Amino acid sequence: MSALPHASAGVPANPGTALREHAFTFLVWLLLLSMPYWMGAVGGYTELASRVVIMGLAAMALNFLLGFTGVLSFGHAAYFGLGAYGVAMTVKYLAPSTPLGLLVGVAVATVAAAVIGGLIRKMRGVYFAMVTIAFGQVFYFITFRWNTVTGGDDGLTGWRRVPLHLGFTNVPIDTNDKAFYYFALAIFAACVAVMAFILRSPFGRSLIAIRENERRARFLGIPVEQHIWISFVISAFFAAVAGGLYALLNNFVDPRALRWDMSGNFVIMAVLGGMRSFWGPLIGAAIFVALQDYVSSQTENWMSFIGTFFILVVLFFPRGVLGLIKRRASK
Amino acid sequence: MSQHNPLDTKISRRRLIQAAAATALTGPYIISARGEQPVKLGLDNPLTGTYAAVGKNEMIGCQLAIEEINKKGGILGRPAQLIVEDSTSGDAGTAVQKARKLFERDGVDFLLGNVNSALSLAMADVAFEKKKILMVTGGHTDAVTGTTCHWNVFRICNTTQMEANAVAPALVKNAGKKWYYITPDYAFGHTLQSGLEKAGAKLGVTKVGGDLTPLGTTDFSSYLIKAQAANPDVLMLLVQGNDMINCLKQAVQFGLDKKLHIAGGQQELEPLEGLPPEARIGTWVFEWYWNQPGVAGVKEFVDAIKKKTGRVPTARTWFGFASVWACALGANEAKSLDGIKVAKALQDFKLPPHVACMPDAPFFRAGQNQLIPNLYVGHAQAKGPAGPDDLFKVTDVVKGPDAAGTLEESGCKMTWPSA
Amino acid sequence: MTQLILFNVFNGLIVGAFYALMALGLSLILNLSGVINFAHGGFLALGAYIAYSLLPFTGFWGALVIAPVLTAVIGLIVERVLIRPLYGRDPLYSLLLTFGLAYVLEDVARAIWGAQSVPFQVPASLTTPLSAQFFFLTGYRIFMVVLVAAAVGGLFFILNRTRLGMRIRAGTSDLETVSTLGVNVRILRNLNFGLGIYLAGLAGVLAAGLLGLEPTIGTSLIMPSFVAIIVGGLGSLPGTLLGGLLIGVASGITTVYFPSATEAVIYVMMGIVLLIRPRGLLGEEGRLQ
């Protein structure tokens, strides 16, 4: 078996690294669980914390494909957005139920990803990226133009989060910011656990093999196209969950959630945090969301800052924050 | 490929991180309490992207109002402060996030915005939750003070029905009764068109055809070809902003203005300024215009804005200006910052001349929270007598109540909280 | 009805020619360097704004000549400083870089020229229709088609008759071999990028005559270019040209029958092409990598 560089997917290369990995995971969870309480002190607010978690999930979903399978999708906002619209339309038109909304949103997005993934699984590299961009744009276009159903440019309003009826108690996620944060965090935790589980499984190992060297993987008998297809669908699935949560966060959804700049944001989050590590995208999302929030309040020219930031990350930090830390640590 | 000296990269990377950390730490996260706590108003408006031009003009109006209010003693004796957030013209989540930020982190007492009607509705929801007032500065769609009206949502700019009612008579008189519509395909466009159809029907107007164009259309040639083939008297261009510029430019290049009358509903100074002189044509309705000789308050306002920016104020500037003043006056009238009390104080509230800047005093109609102002019907001109900014000739100042329709027609059924 | 269709076909060719111009620049850069230039719309806007600033000094014709050249120079600098370090790395990075660059270009345009649309005036001689019946054939639109034809002709001349062009074509097929044959690949990529940006700048000046000139003028034009490339075929410049024209005509005809589907049709076309012939109409085999 080829020697995998560094520890990836949380599987330690040696006991020392294992301890560091576990400690890091523990730290991340500690911060996440307590975020609403220390967010205010650093100039944030609870809603920002929810946003970090949701974007983090989306970035990690993308990274399942990008960082672990080595396939560049620049159109993931489409599935994110479909998840969002699924929730919004279900709550508004079908039944005021949060779980049902999430289910519908995720189902729609997964089906779409299955179809599209099937169409493009033979493509690679730049062409694959272009086609994902184009398909992402198709969905943007549909939500934008089908305005009798989706509300078009005006977005879908007139609905709100519905409190969770858990049988023994009602969770007031509609009125209580903190309640919503922990709800989002719970879903995040479930998704992350499943992702980690998949990555540790033989299937996950084969994805990493494909990333490292596709030809060799093929010679080893791995059905590369099929695996890429499945990875694509899994990644879209989790992106849709994030999208559903996003719609619930805003009580609003509009076509721009599916546009290519949203896709680009997910990619930059993954790269910024470190594509090769599991928690990287979450770190990247935290930095990006906080940065954007802060800079856009300070200056009208935040676009120059964010754009320059992208450029600097690409030129100087291609391995991302966690990649940098790992390299320092392993010296 | 050129090799970077690894040492170079490391040093520059470190410097970058240090620079970033330094900037972050000097952020104004810690709000120092010095003396009187100001009354904060939050503006959540687009400053970048497609709507940047009008969004920024609204912001300038807001800023001027804050300066004037503080010169006159502030709100309830405390200084007024404007906190501005960019809702961007991108994803709506940002607008909602900024609204929450303004309420939770900055503790604003009033929320203002947005240019985009849909975002106004989303922000209204946040304000409703916090029991604070939202003053809608620029979203025109009827629903905001119509079917989805709330006690806490007030609107300065007009509804599309009001604009339609104002301009229809002039068109019938001067141009004709066969109308073709080019309508932007979103709520604003739909309601403006149905408003015009309703107003026109009362005057015997027939619709000979129409097309819905997606927002952001750059090439209108195929729509214009179709329009011309339908042989209307009037070509109604309801598109706004950049779409308006593109469409008018192309219509004039096709020589359509010589064959039929070009007109529409809402028009603003910003697109007219962006058009080449030969394309500044057509009959439109403005919501406010700077060249009003003899009307109280106008000269002071225009001069103040000219001093601030070097340009004349547009209707958008006035929207921002009046919005902030309305909040301040409402608070002073109610002697409180409590949302419900201020909202009640603003029912049927008339804006004073130095804020109104129009012939008849505009007022917030009770039960609807919609400002009923004058409307200015006229035609665009390449250049006017009052200077290079005089791009609109007002032929008719319509009184608000005449154009407004009844409260019932608006569809607003307002409920007040029992608290 | 036939007149309406005919009008729209002609008009569609005119619009398609414009899309093709934009797409060709994008395609040039993509084929040789493997870079998806998200900032292409930003360069288009830059070209337009530079022309606008030159108008009082050089008039329209002077601006038309000078502005694309200046834009290309900026393109050359950008390629040298920002993009060159990324060759040989995963294409992801150049994509992200141009993405960030697009943000910066839009913001710089807004900072320098303002968010407000600025009035761009073309000579009166061009803005009148040629005949009352064919009113959509304005002098400007005809001029635009002529200019695009000239630019395309010039491009194909450069590619087929000059040494630079030959090297670009060779490099598009196999850059490694070209390099071992002693060609300075860095300069080649640089010049190729500059050529692509020249086309973007030219498209910008032309666009300013038709559309409102404001900082986001380029962003809506990028997507049709992508579709033109995918439909026409990756790696094929004639394909891109064909793709652009097809999109224009298809949109035009659709407006007659299904006005609301005018834009949708280009995505439908893309979907069909990807299903039936994934390498595009004139695309080359093996270009999918």
PDB file of C-alpha atoms in Angstrom, chain C residues 7-8 12 21 31 34 52 72 82 84 148 173 191 193 196 209 218 228 237 252 254 270 282 285:
ATOM      1  CA  PHE C   7     -34.974  39.567 -38.046  1.00  0.00           C
ATOM      2  CA  ASN C   8     -34.159  37.545 -34.978  1.00  0.00           C
ATOM      3  CA  GLY C  12     -28.913  36.678 -33.151  1.00  0.00           C
ATOM      4  CA  LEU C  21     -15.401  37.584 -29.252  1.00  0.00           C
ATOM      5  CA  ASN C  31      -6.378  26.025 -24.259  1.00  0.00           C
ATOM      6  CA  GLY C  34      -5.247  25.508 -18.700  1.00  0.00           C
ATOM      7  CA  TYR C  52     -14.313  55.913 -21.430  1.00  0.00           C
ATOM      8  CA  ALA C  72      -3.649  43.748 -22.711  1.00  0.00           C
ATOM      9  CA  LEU C  82       0.114  36.424 -10.326  1.00  0.00           C
ATOM     10  CA  ARG C  84       2.910  32.384 -13.646  1.00  0.00           C
ATOM     11  CA  VAL C 148     -15.462  41.024 -34.641  1.00  0.00           C
ATOM     12  CA  SER C 173      -1.381  20.297 -28.192  1.00  0.00           C
ATOM     13  CA  LEU C 191       1.869  36.628 -24.824  1.00  0.00           C
ATOM     14  CA  PHE C 193      -2.631  35.577 -22.103  1.00  0.00           C
ATOM     15  CA  GLY C 196      -6.756  36.808 -24.825  1.00  0.00           C
ATOM     16  CA  GLY C 209     -21.574  51.317 -26.786  1.00  0.00           C
ATOM     17  CA  GLY C 218     -18.572  42.057 -17.396  1.00  0.00           C
ATOM     18  CA  ALA C 228     -20.038  28.839 -25.999  1.00  0.00           C
ATOM     19  CA  LEU C 237     -11.163  28.049 -31.519  1.00  0.00           C
ATOM     20  CA  GLY C 252     -32.946  35.141 -30.809  1.00  0.00           C
ATOM     21  CA  THR C 254     -36.465  31.421 -28.896  1.00  0.00           C
ATOM     22  CA  MET C 270     -25.156  22.795 -23.398  1.00  0.00           C
ATOM     23  CA  LEU C 282     -15.775  20.745 -32.910  1.00  0.00           C
ATOM     24  CA  GLU C 285     -10.579  13.929 -28.634  1.00  0.00           C
TER      25      GLU C 285
END
